[in-house]
Amino acid sequence: MNLKSVMREFATEQKCIDYLVRQRWNGVPICPYCNSQKSYVIEKGRRFKCGNNECYKKYSVTVGTIFHASNLPLTTWLPALYLITAHKKGISSCQLARDLEISQKSAWFVLHRIRKQLQQDNSDLLSGTVEIDETYMSKKFASEYVGLSPEKSKAFVKKAQPYKHKMRGAVVAIAHPQTGQIRAEAFNAKTLDVIKGMVNKNVEIGSTIHTDEALIYKNAFPDYTRKHVNHWRREWVKDGVTVNHVENFFGVMKRGVVGIYHQISFKHLQAYINEFSYRYNSRKTTDGNRFETVCTNLEGRLTYKQLVYGKSEENNQETT
Ligand SMILES: [Zn+2]
C-alpha cells in the first residue's frame, strides 16, 4: 500500500465505508448498542439497521470511532490516517491541509483525533532488562507548569531564570530492548515520585533497570537491580549497560518536534508522545500494515502486539 493506492482505494465515501466494515467488523456489522450481528443495510449501504427486534437502532460504521460525528468525509479521514502513520517524523497540520485540501484548523483537529487513537495500551508489565531516561521537551511550558496567568508567568519566568531547567515539561521513557518497545509519558517535571511511579506501573519487580549517572536514580528502585553508565565519563555502553535505546527515541522525537511541529504546548505534549512512540514501536512494519492495524482497532487502544504484528484477532484470542 502506498499513497497512490490509498487515494484510489478511498476515492468514494462508499469505498471507505466498505473498507471500514471489512476492517472493523470482518465484514459483518455489529450493532454498537446491543452487539447483535443481525443487521439490514439501509441508505444504499451507507448505514445499517439493527436486526434485533428489541433494538432496531440505526448506526454507521463510524459510530464510536475517531471519525464519528465529523463534518469531514471518510475520503479525507482515511488518507489522513495513512499520511500521519506513514511519515517517519510526523506531518504538520499545514502540510496535511495542503495535501488534503482542507483548512489548517480541520487538519489540526484531524491530527489530534488520530493521535488519541494511537495511544497504546500499556497495561502489561515489562520484565528482564529495561532502560529509563528522562528529558525536557521545550522551554515554553513555564506558565502551564506553575499555573500562572500569562502576565504573572512572564514576571515569574524572569525571576526564576536560574531554575528554568526545572520548569519544562518532562518526558520520562522506558525502553525494553528485548522487544524494541518504548513507553513514554509527559510530566510537569522530573521528580523521584514521577520516576518511581513510572517504573512501578510498567516494570515487573525484580527486573534490571539501566540508567545514566543522574543522582535521582540512586536508591530509587529498592525492588529492582539498577545498573548505570556514566555519561560524564563518556561511557555510552559499559559491560552491556546502556540507555541508548531511550536516547535514540528522544532524538527522533526532538528532531520531529523541532523540524515538523516547531512548537508544541504542554497541554498536547502527551498526544505527541503517543504519536512518536506509536511510530517508534511499529518501525519494523510496513506503512500499509501500520495503517491497516489502526483501522482494525478503531474503538480501543492499540496493544503492542497489534502495533508490531498487526494481528488484532490473534491478540484477542491470547488475552481472552
Ligand atoms: Zn442493536
Tab-separated table of N, CA and C in Angstrom, residues 18-155:
chain	number	residue	atom	x	y	z
A	18	ASP	N	-17.124	0.590	2.994
A	18	ASP	CA	-16.943	-0.849	2.768
A	18	ASP	C	-15.616	-1.334	3.364
A	19	TYR	N	-14.585	-0.524	3.186
A	19	TYR	CA	-13.271	-0.886	3.733
A	19	TYR	C	-13.333	-0.995	5.266
A	20	LEU	N	-13.954	0.014	5.895
A	20	LEU	CA	-14.023	0.003	7.360
A	20	LEU	C	-14.892	-1.149	7.881
A	21	VAL	N	-15.954	-1.477	7.157
A	21	VAL	CA	-16.799	-2.614	7.564
A	21	VAL	C	-15.962	-3.898	7.552
A	22	ARG	N	-15.113	-4.017	6.544
A	22	ARG	CA	-14.239	-5.206	6.487
A	22	ARG	C	-13.222	-5.200	7.615
A	23	GLN	N	-12.572	-4.059	7.816
A	23	GLN	CA	-11.500	-3.997	8.810
A	23	GLN	C	-12.043	-4.065	10.234
A	24	ARG	N	-13.073	-3.292	10.495
A	24	ARG	CA	-13.556	-3.172	11.862
A	24	ARG	C	-14.359	-4.386	12.310
A	25	TRP	N	-15.211	-4.896	11.398
A	25	TRP	CA	-16.143	-5.965	11.768
A	25	TRP	C	-15.895	-7.255	11.003
A	26	ASN	N	-14.815	-7.336	10.298
A	26	ASN	CA	-14.557	-8.526	9.486
A	26	ASN	C	-15.674	-8.747	8.472
A	27	GLY	N	-16.314	-7.693	8.051
A	27	GLY	CA	-17.349	-7.770	7.018
A	27	GLY	C	-18.774	-7.925	7.531
A	28	VAL	N	-18.933	-8.256	8.840
A	28	VAL	CA	-20.281	-8.438	9.396
A	28	VAL	C	-20.570	-7.322	10.415
A	29	PRO	N	-21.447	-6.376	10.086
A	29	PRO	CA	-21.720	-5.274	11.012
A	29	PRO	C	-22.218	-5.754	12.372
A	30	ILE	N	-21.721	-5.129	13.426
A	30	ILE	CA	-22.147	-5.464	14.784
A	30	ILE	C	-22.812	-4.233	15.390
A	31	CYS	N	-24.029	-4.391	15.878
A	31	CYS	CA	-24.753	-3.248	16.450
A	31	CYS	C	-23.990	-2.710	17.661
A	32	PRO	N	-23.663	-1.426	17.679
A	32	PRO	CA	-22.909	-0.863	18.810
A	32	PRO	C	-23.759	-0.720	20.069
A	33	TYR	N	-25.093	-0.884	19.934
A	33	TYR	CA	-25.974	-0.689	21.087
A	33	TYR	C	-26.312	-2.013	21.781
A	34	CYS	N	-26.441	-3.103	20.996
A	34	CYS	CA	-26.825	-4.378	21.620
A	34	CYS	C	-25.926	-5.541	21.177
A	35	ASN	N	-24.900	-5.241	20.378
A	35	ASN	CA	-23.948	-6.258	19.893
A	35	ASN	C	-24.550	-7.313	18.964
A	36	SER	N	-25.766	-7.095	18.508
A	36	SER	CA	-26.371	-8.062	17.587
A	36	SER	C	-25.630	-8.058	16.261
A	37	GLN	N	-25.446	-9.266	15.704
A	37	GLN	CA	-24.762	-9.342	14.411
A	37	GLN	C	-25.765	-9.410	13.263
A	38	LYS	N	-27.063	-9.291	13.608
A	38	LYS	CA	-28.090	-9.284	12.566
A	38	LYS	C	-28.348	-7.831	12.191
A	39	SER	N	-28.245	-7.536	10.918
A	39	SER	CA	-28.453	-6.139	10.528
A	39	SER	C	-29.002	-6.047	9.120
A	40	TYR	N	-29.625	-4.918	8.830
A	40	TYR	CA	-30.083	-4.629	7.471
A	40	TYR	C	-29.275	-3.469	6.937
A	41	VAL	N	-28.964	-3.554	5.658
A	41	VAL	CA	-28.286	-2.434	5.004
A	41	VAL	C	-29.336	-1.395	4.639
A	42	ILE	N	-29.134	-0.168	5.041
A	42	ILE	CA	-30.078	0.899	4.677
A	42	ILE	C	-29.321	2.047	4.018
A	43	GLU	N	-30.046	2.999	3.505
A	43	GLU	CA	-29.470	4.188	2.856
A	43	GLU	C	-28.408	3.809	1.826
A	44	LYS	N	-28.754	2.853	0.996
A	44	LYS	CA	-27.881	2.391	-0.090
A	44	LYS	C	-26.488	1.972	0.399
A	45	GLY	N	-26.430	1.372	1.569
A	45	GLY	CA	-25.161	0.847	2.065
A	45	GLY	C	-24.373	1.832	2.909
A	46	ARG	N	-24.924	3.015	3.116
A	46	ARG	CA	-24.185	3.990	3.930
A	46	ARG	C	-24.335	3.702	5.422
A	47	ARG	N	-25.492	3.149	5.801
A	47	ARG	CA	-25.730	2.863	7.218
A	47	ARG	C	-26.391	1.499	7.370
A	48	PHE	N	-26.605	1.122	8.643
A	48	PHE	CA	-27.181	-0.182	8.936
A	48	PHE	C	-28.297	-0.020	9.948
A	49	LYS	N	-29.209	-1.007	9.944
A	49	LYS	CA	-30.262	-1.009	10.956
A	49	LYS	C	-30.179	-2.332	11.690
A	50	CYS	N	-30.188	-2.248	13.003
A	50	CYS	CA	-30.052	-3.445	13.827
A	50	CYS	C	-31.209	-4.402	13.578
A	51	GLY	N	-30.921	-5.693	13.485
A	51	GLY	CA	-31.943	-6.690	13.206
A	51	GLY	C	-32.577	-7.282	14.466
A	52	ASN	N	-32.092	-6.889	15.638
A	52	ASN	CA	-32.668	-7.333	16.905
A	52	ASN	C	-33.961	-6.553	17.148
A	53	ASN	N	-35.110	-7.256	17.238
A	53	ASN	CA	-36.377	-6.516	17.276
A	53	ASN	C	-36.635	-5.773	18.584
A	54	GLU	N	-35.756	-5.933	19.547
A	54	GLU	CA	-35.878	-5.096	20.746
A	54	GLU	C	-35.012	-3.844	20.631
A	55	CYS	N	-34.205	-3.778	19.592
A	55	CYS	CA	-33.266	-2.653	19.444
A	55	CYS	C	-33.625	-1.815	18.218
A	56	TYR	N	-33.472	-2.406	17.046
A	56	TYR	CA	-33.840	-1.741	15.777
A	56	TYR	C	-33.172	-0.390	15.560
A	57	LYS	N	-32.074	-0.138	16.221
A	57	LYS	CA	-31.434	1.181	16.073
A	57	LYS	C	-30.647	1.249	14.770
A	58	LYS	N	-30.523	2.469	14.261
A	58	LYS	CA	-29.718	2.683	13.059
A	58	LYS	C	-28.306	3.085	13.467
A	59	TYR	N	-27.333	2.639	12.728
A	59	TYR	CA	-25.951	3.025	13.034
A	59	TYR	C	-25.087	3.018	11.784
A	60	SER	N	-23.936	3.648	11.914
A	60	SER	CA	-22.990	3.651	10.793
A	60	SER	C	-21.685	3.021	11.265
A	61	VAL	N	-20.791	2.764	10.337
A	61	VAL	CA	-19.534	2.103	10.690
A	61	VAL	C	-18.619	3.013	11.504
A	62	THR	N	-18.908	4.305	11.513
A	62	THR	CA	-18.015	5.234	12.226
A	62	THR	C	-18.424	5.461	13.685
A	63	VAL	N	-19.580	4.921	14.093
A	63	VAL	CA	-20.019	5.189	15.471
A	63	VAL	C	-18.988	4.650	16.472
A	64	GLY	N	-18.652	5.490	17.444
A	64	GLY	CA	-17.670	5.091	18.453
A	64	GLY	C	-16.225	5.143	17.987
A	65	THR	N	-15.983	5.668	16.802
A	65	THR	CA	-14.596	5.779	16.316
A	65	THR	C	-14.172	7.253	16.284
A	66	ILE	N	-12.925	7.482	15.949
A	66	ILE	CA	-12.440	8.861	15.850
A	66	ILE	C	-13.097	9.615	14.694
A	67	PHE	N	-13.745	8.897	13.781
A	67	PHE	CA	-14.381	9.563	12.637
A	67	PHE	C	-15.802	10.010	12.956
A	68	HIS	N	-16.306	9.568	14.124
A	68	HIS	CA	-17.709	9.775	14.459
A	68	HIS	C	-18.054	11.264	14.542
A	69	ALA	N	-19.245	11.608	14.016
A	69	ALA	CA	-19.785	12.971	14.103
A	69	ALA	C	-18.820	14.027	13.573
A	70	SER	N	-18.089	13.689	12.550
A	70	SER	CA	-17.183	14.668	11.960
A	70	SER	C	-17.796	15.205	10.675
A	71	ASN	N	-17.533	16.458	10.391
A	71	ASN	CA	-18.032	17.046	9.144
A	71	ASN	C	-17.201	16.618	7.945
A	72	LEU	N	-16.024	16.113	8.221
A	72	LEU	CA	-15.147	15.731	7.112
A	72	LEU	C	-15.520	14.348	6.588
A	73	PRO	N	-15.448	14.143	5.308
A	73	PRO	CA	-15.769	12.830	4.752
A	73	PRO	C	-14.666	11.820	5.051
A	74	LEU	N	-15.013	10.546	4.968
A	74	LEU	CA	-14.013	9.493	5.159
A	74	LEU	C	-12.951	9.532	4.065
A	75	THR	N	-13.304	10.089	2.913
A	75	THR	CA	-12.316	10.211	1.831
A	75	THR	C	-11.198	11.182	2.211
A	76	THR	N	-11.414	11.971	3.272
A	76	THR	CA	-10.339	12.799	3.836
A	76	THR	C	-9.689	12.099	5.021
A	77	TRP	N	-10.515	11.499	5.875
A	77	TRP	CA	-10.010	10.883	7.101
A	77	TRP	C	-9.028	9.737	6.827
A	78	LEU	N	-9.397	8.843	5.931
A	78	LEU	CA	-8.549	7.654	5.747
A	78	LEU	C	-7.189	7.995	5.133
A	79	PRO	N	-7.133	8.835	4.090
A	79	PRO	CA	-5.800	9.246	3.627
A	79	PRO	C	-5.015	10.003	4.710
A	80	ALA	N	-5.723	10.769	5.553
A	80	ALA	CA	-5.032	11.481	6.641
A	80	ALA	C	-4.394	10.485	7.602
A	81	LEU	N	-5.153	9.461	7.909
A	81	LEU	CA	-4.640	8.415	8.806
A	81	LEU	C	-3.411	7.744	8.188
A	82	TYR	N	-3.470	7.524	6.898
A	82	TYR	CA	-2.316	6.926	6.219
A	82	TYR	C	-1.112	7.874	6.285
A	83	LEU	N	-1.353	9.140	5.983
A	83	LEU	CA	-0.238	10.095	5.933
A	83	LEU	C	0.451	10.235	7.284
A	84	ILE	N	-0.341	10.330	8.346
A	84	ILE	CA	0.280	10.544	9.667
A	84	ILE	C	0.995	9.288	10.149
A	85	THR	N	0.478	8.116	9.795
A	85	THR	CA	1.164	6.907	10.262
A	85	THR	C	2.366	6.559	9.382
A	86	ALA	N	2.375	7.023	8.145
A	86	ALA	CA	3.475	6.673	7.249
A	86	ALA	C	4.666	7.622	7.350
A	87	HIS	N	4.425	8.897	7.703
A	87	HIS	CA	5.541	9.839	7.759
A	87	HIS	C	6.420	9.559	8.968
A	88	LYS	N	7.680	9.283	8.732
A	88	LYS	CA	8.562	8.849	9.808
A	88	LYS	C	8.694	9.884	10.920
A	89	LYS	N	8.655	11.159	10.558
A	89	LYS	CA	8.818	12.183	11.587
A	89	LYS	C	7.518	12.908	11.892
A	90	GLY	N	6.406	12.431	11.372
A	90	GLY	CA	5.149	13.126	11.594
A	90	GLY	C	4.852	14.094	10.463
A	91	ILE	N	3.666	14.686	10.516
A	91	ILE	CA	3.282	15.631	9.468
A	91	ILE	C	2.595	16.820	10.126
A	92	SER	N	2.917	18.006	9.705
A	92	SER	CA	2.343	19.192	10.342
A	92	SER	C	0.928	19.423	9.822
A	93	SER	N	0.147	20.181	10.598
A	93	SER	CA	-1.227	20.461	10.163
A	93	SER	C	-1.230	21.291	8.884
A	94	CYS	N	-0.236	22.157	8.707
A	94	CYS	CA	-0.161	22.964	7.473
A	94	CYS	C	0.051	22.060	6.263
A	95	GLN	N	0.971	21.100	6.417
A	95	GLN	CA	1.251	20.191	5.315
A	95	GLN	C	0.040	19.314	5.005
A	96	LEU	N	-0.583	18.789	6.044
A	96	LEU	CA	-1.752	17.927	5.846
A	96	LEU	C	-2.887	18.713	5.186
A	97	ALA	N	-3.056	19.970	5.588
A	97	ALA	CA	-4.094	20.825	4.993
A	97	ALA	C	-3.850	20.981	3.499
A	98	ARG	N	-2.596	21.194	3.119
A	98	ARG	CA	-2.278	21.330	1.688
A	98	ARG	C	-2.481	20.020	0.948
A	99	ASP	N	-2.024	18.914	1.573
A	99	ASP	CA	-2.125	17.609	0.914
A	99	ASP	C	-3.574	17.206	0.649
A	100	LEU	N	-4.463	17.524	1.613
A	100	LEU	CA	-5.841	17.026	1.505
A	100	LEU	C	-6.851	18.114	1.141
A	101	GLU	N	-6.349	19.311	0.901
A	101	GLU	CA	-7.216	20.444	0.543
A	101	GLU	C	-8.305	20.677	1.588
A	102	ILE	N	-7.883	20.772	2.835
A	102	ILE	CA	-8.799	21.154	3.909
A	102	ILE	C	-8.158	22.323	4.647
A	103	SER	N	-8.935	22.958	5.553
A	103	SER	CA	-8.360	24.102	6.274
A	103	SER	C	-7.322	23.604	7.278
A	104	GLN	N	-6.426	24.499	7.655
A	104	GLN	CA	-5.399	24.122	8.612
A	104	GLN	C	-6.033	23.755	9.956
A	105	LYS	N	-7.134	24.445	10.282
A	105	LYS	CA	-7.841	24.175	11.533
A	105	LYS	C	-8.405	22.742	11.539
A	106	SER	N	-9.020	22.362	10.415
A	106	SER	CA	-9.533	20.993	10.293
A	106	SER	C	-8.401	19.980	10.389
A	107	ALA	N	-7.297	20.288	9.728
A	107	ALA	CA	-6.157	19.365	9.718
A	107	ALA	C	-5.611	19.190	11.136
A	108	TRP	N	-5.569	20.277	11.869
A	108	TRP	CA	-5.071	20.238	13.252
A	108	TRP	C	-5.948	19.327	14.103
A	109	PHE	N	-7.260	19.471	13.907
A	109	PHE	CA	-8.227	18.661	14.647
A	109	PHE	C	-8.098	17.177	14.270
A	110	VAL	N	-7.993	16.919	12.984
A	110	VAL	CA	-7.836	15.553	12.484
A	110	VAL	C	-6.608	14.900	13.112
A	111	LEU	N	-5.489	15.631	13.113
A	111	LEU	CA	-4.246	15.086	13.655
A	111	LEU	C	-4.378	14.762	15.135
A	112	HIS	N	-5.057	15.643	15.873
A	112	HIS	CA	-5.199	15.374	17.307
A	112	HIS	C	-6.103	14.184	17.588
A	113	ARG	N	-7.162	14.046	16.809
A	113	ARG	CA	-8.028	12.878	16.993
A	113	ARG	C	-7.267	11.593	16.682
A	114	ILE	N	-6.468	11.643	15.639
A	114	ILE	CA	-5.708	10.436	15.274
A	114	ILE	C	-4.679	10.114	16.351
A	115	ARG	N	-4.033	11.141	16.885
A	115	ARG	CA	-3.057	10.905	17.961
A	115	ARG	C	-3.703	10.211	19.147
A	116	LYS	N	-4.916	10.608	19.463
A	116	LYS	CA	-5.633	9.984	20.575
A	116	LYS	C	-5.823	8.492	20.288
A	117	GLN	N	-6.131	8.213	19.055
A	117	GLN	CA	-6.328	6.826	18.643
A	117	GLN	C	-5.039	6.015	18.756
A	118	LEU	N	-3.908	6.685	18.559
A	118	LEU	CA	-2.630	5.973	18.537
A	118	LEU	C	-2.097	5.659	19.931
A	119	GLN	N	-2.827	6.106	20.942
A	119	GLN	CA	-2.388	5.834	22.314
A	119	GLN	C	-2.326	4.328	22.546
A	120	GLN	N	-1.248	3.890	23.159
A	120	GLN	CA	-1.053	2.460	23.345
A	120	GLN	C	-1.676	1.952	24.624
A	121	ASP	N	-2.017	0.687	24.613
A	121	ASP	CA	-2.457	0.028	25.825
A	121	ASP	C	-1.213	-0.583	26.488
A	122	ASN	N	-0.778	0.032	27.582
A	122	ASN	CA	0.450	-0.433	28.238
A	122	ASN	C	0.150	-1.116	29.561
A	123	SER	N	-0.889	-1.919	29.578
A	123	SER	CA	-1.297	-2.463	30.873
A	123	SER	C	-0.442	-3.647	31.330
A	124	ASP	N	0.294	-4.277	30.417
A	124	ASP	CA	1.135	-5.395	30.855
A	124	ASP	C	2.492	-4.883	31.352
A	125	LEU	N	3.156	-5.691	32.190
A	125	LEU	CA	4.436	-5.266	32.766
A	125	LEU	C	5.613	-5.756	31.924
A	126	LEU	N	6.634	-4.914	31.827
A	126	LEU	CA	7.858	-5.300	31.123
A	126	LEU	C	8.757	-6.048	32.106
A	127	SER	N	9.491	-7.045	31.616
A	127	SER	CA	10.389	-7.754	32.520
A	127	SER	C	11.748	-7.960	31.863
A	128	GLY	N	12.701	-8.445	32.652
A	128	GLY	CA	14.057	-8.628	32.139
A	128	GLY	C	14.857	-7.351	32.354
A	129	THR	N	15.331	-6.771	31.273
A	129	THR	CA	16.122	-5.550	31.379
A	129	THR	C	15.397	-4.401	30.695
A	130	VAL	N	15.299	-3.267	31.386
A	130	VAL	CA	14.726	-2.070	30.774
A	130	VAL	C	15.714	-0.917	30.923
A	131	GLU	N	15.517	0.109	30.105
A	131	GLU	CA	16.304	1.338	30.239
A	131	GLU	C	15.349	2.458	30.595
A	132	ILE	N	15.763	3.349	31.482
A	132	ILE	CA	14.918	4.506	31.779
A	132	ILE	C	15.755	5.776	31.647
A	133	ASP	N	15.140	6.797	31.096
A	133	ASP	CA	15.815	8.095	30.997
A	133	ASP	C	14.738	9.166	30.919
A	134	GLU	N	15.151	10.400	31.096
A	134	GLU	CA	14.163	11.480	31.031
A	134	GLU	C	14.768	12.680	30.311
A	135	THR	N	13.892	13.510	29.790
A	135	THR	CA	14.379	14.682	29.080
A	135	THR	C	13.352	15.801	29.207
A	136	TYR	N	13.751	16.999	28.788
A	136	TYR	CA	12.800	18.106	28.743
A	136	TYR	C	12.580	18.482	27.293
A	137	MET	N	11.330	18.679	26.960
A	137	MET	CA	10.990	18.846	25.555
A	137	MET	C	11.053	20.299	25.097
A	138	SER	N	10.704	21.218	25.947
A	138	SER	CA	10.609	22.600	25.479
A	138	SER	C	10.772	23.569	26.630
A	139	LYS	N	11.152	24.776	26.282
A	139	LYS	CA	11.308	25.814	27.312
A	139	LYS	C	10.011	26.576	27.522
A	140	LYS	N	8.980	26.211	26.800
A	140	LYS	CA	7.793	27.061	26.758
A	140	LYS	C	6.759	26.807	27.842
A	141	PHE	N	6.991	25.804	28.683
A	141	PHE	CA	5.881	25.346	29.494
A	141	PHE	C	5.759	26.001	30.874
A	142	ALA	N	6.544	27.025	31.148
A	142	ALA	CA	6.597	27.586	32.498
A	142	ALA	C	5.220	27.959	33.035
A	143	SER	N	4.454	28.741	32.281
A	143	SER	CA	3.184	29.234	32.803
A	143	SER	C	2.231	28.076	33.067
A	144	GLU	N	2.265	27.080	32.203
A	144	GLU	CA	1.340	25.969	32.383
A	144	GLU	C	1.736	25.121	33.583
A	145	TYR	N	3.035	24.999	33.785
A	145	TYR	CA	3.510	24.179	34.899
A	145	TYR	C	3.129	24.788	36.235
A	146	VAL	N	3.394	26.066	36.417
A	146	VAL	CA	3.118	26.654	37.726
A	146	VAL	C	1.699	27.198	37.825
A	147	GLY	N	0.913	27.099	36.752
A	147	GLY	CA	-0.482	27.505	36.802
A	147	GLY	C	-0.683	28.999	36.957
A	148	LEU	N	0.155	29.808	36.336
A	148	LEU	CA	0.035	31.263	36.457
A	148	LEU	C	-0.606	31.845	35.201
A	149	SER	N	-1.156	33.049	35.334
A	149	SER	CA	-1.670	33.747	34.166
A	149	SER	C	-0.466	34.150	33.307
A	150	PRO	N	-0.688	34.409	32.010
A	150	PRO	CA	0.436	34.774	31.141
A	150	PRO	C	1.236	35.979	31.648
A	151	GLU	N	0.527	37.005	32.212
A	151	GLU	CA	1.252	38.201	32.693
A	151	GLU	C	2.130	37.825	33.887
A	152	LYS	N	1.494	37.115	34.821
A	152	LYS	CA	2.248	36.726	36.016
A	152	LYS	C	3.395	35.786	35.668
A	153	SER	N	3.149	34.940	34.693
A	153	SER	CA	4.183	33.958	34.381
A	153	SER	C	5.423	34.632	33.793
A	154	LYS	N	5.208	35.738	33.067
A	154	LYS	CA	6.328	36.477	32.499
A	154	LYS	C	7.266	36.941	33.615
A	155	ALA	N	6.632	37.545	34.641
A	155	ALA	CA	7.404	38.020	35.785
A	155	ALA	C	8.075	36.855	36.496
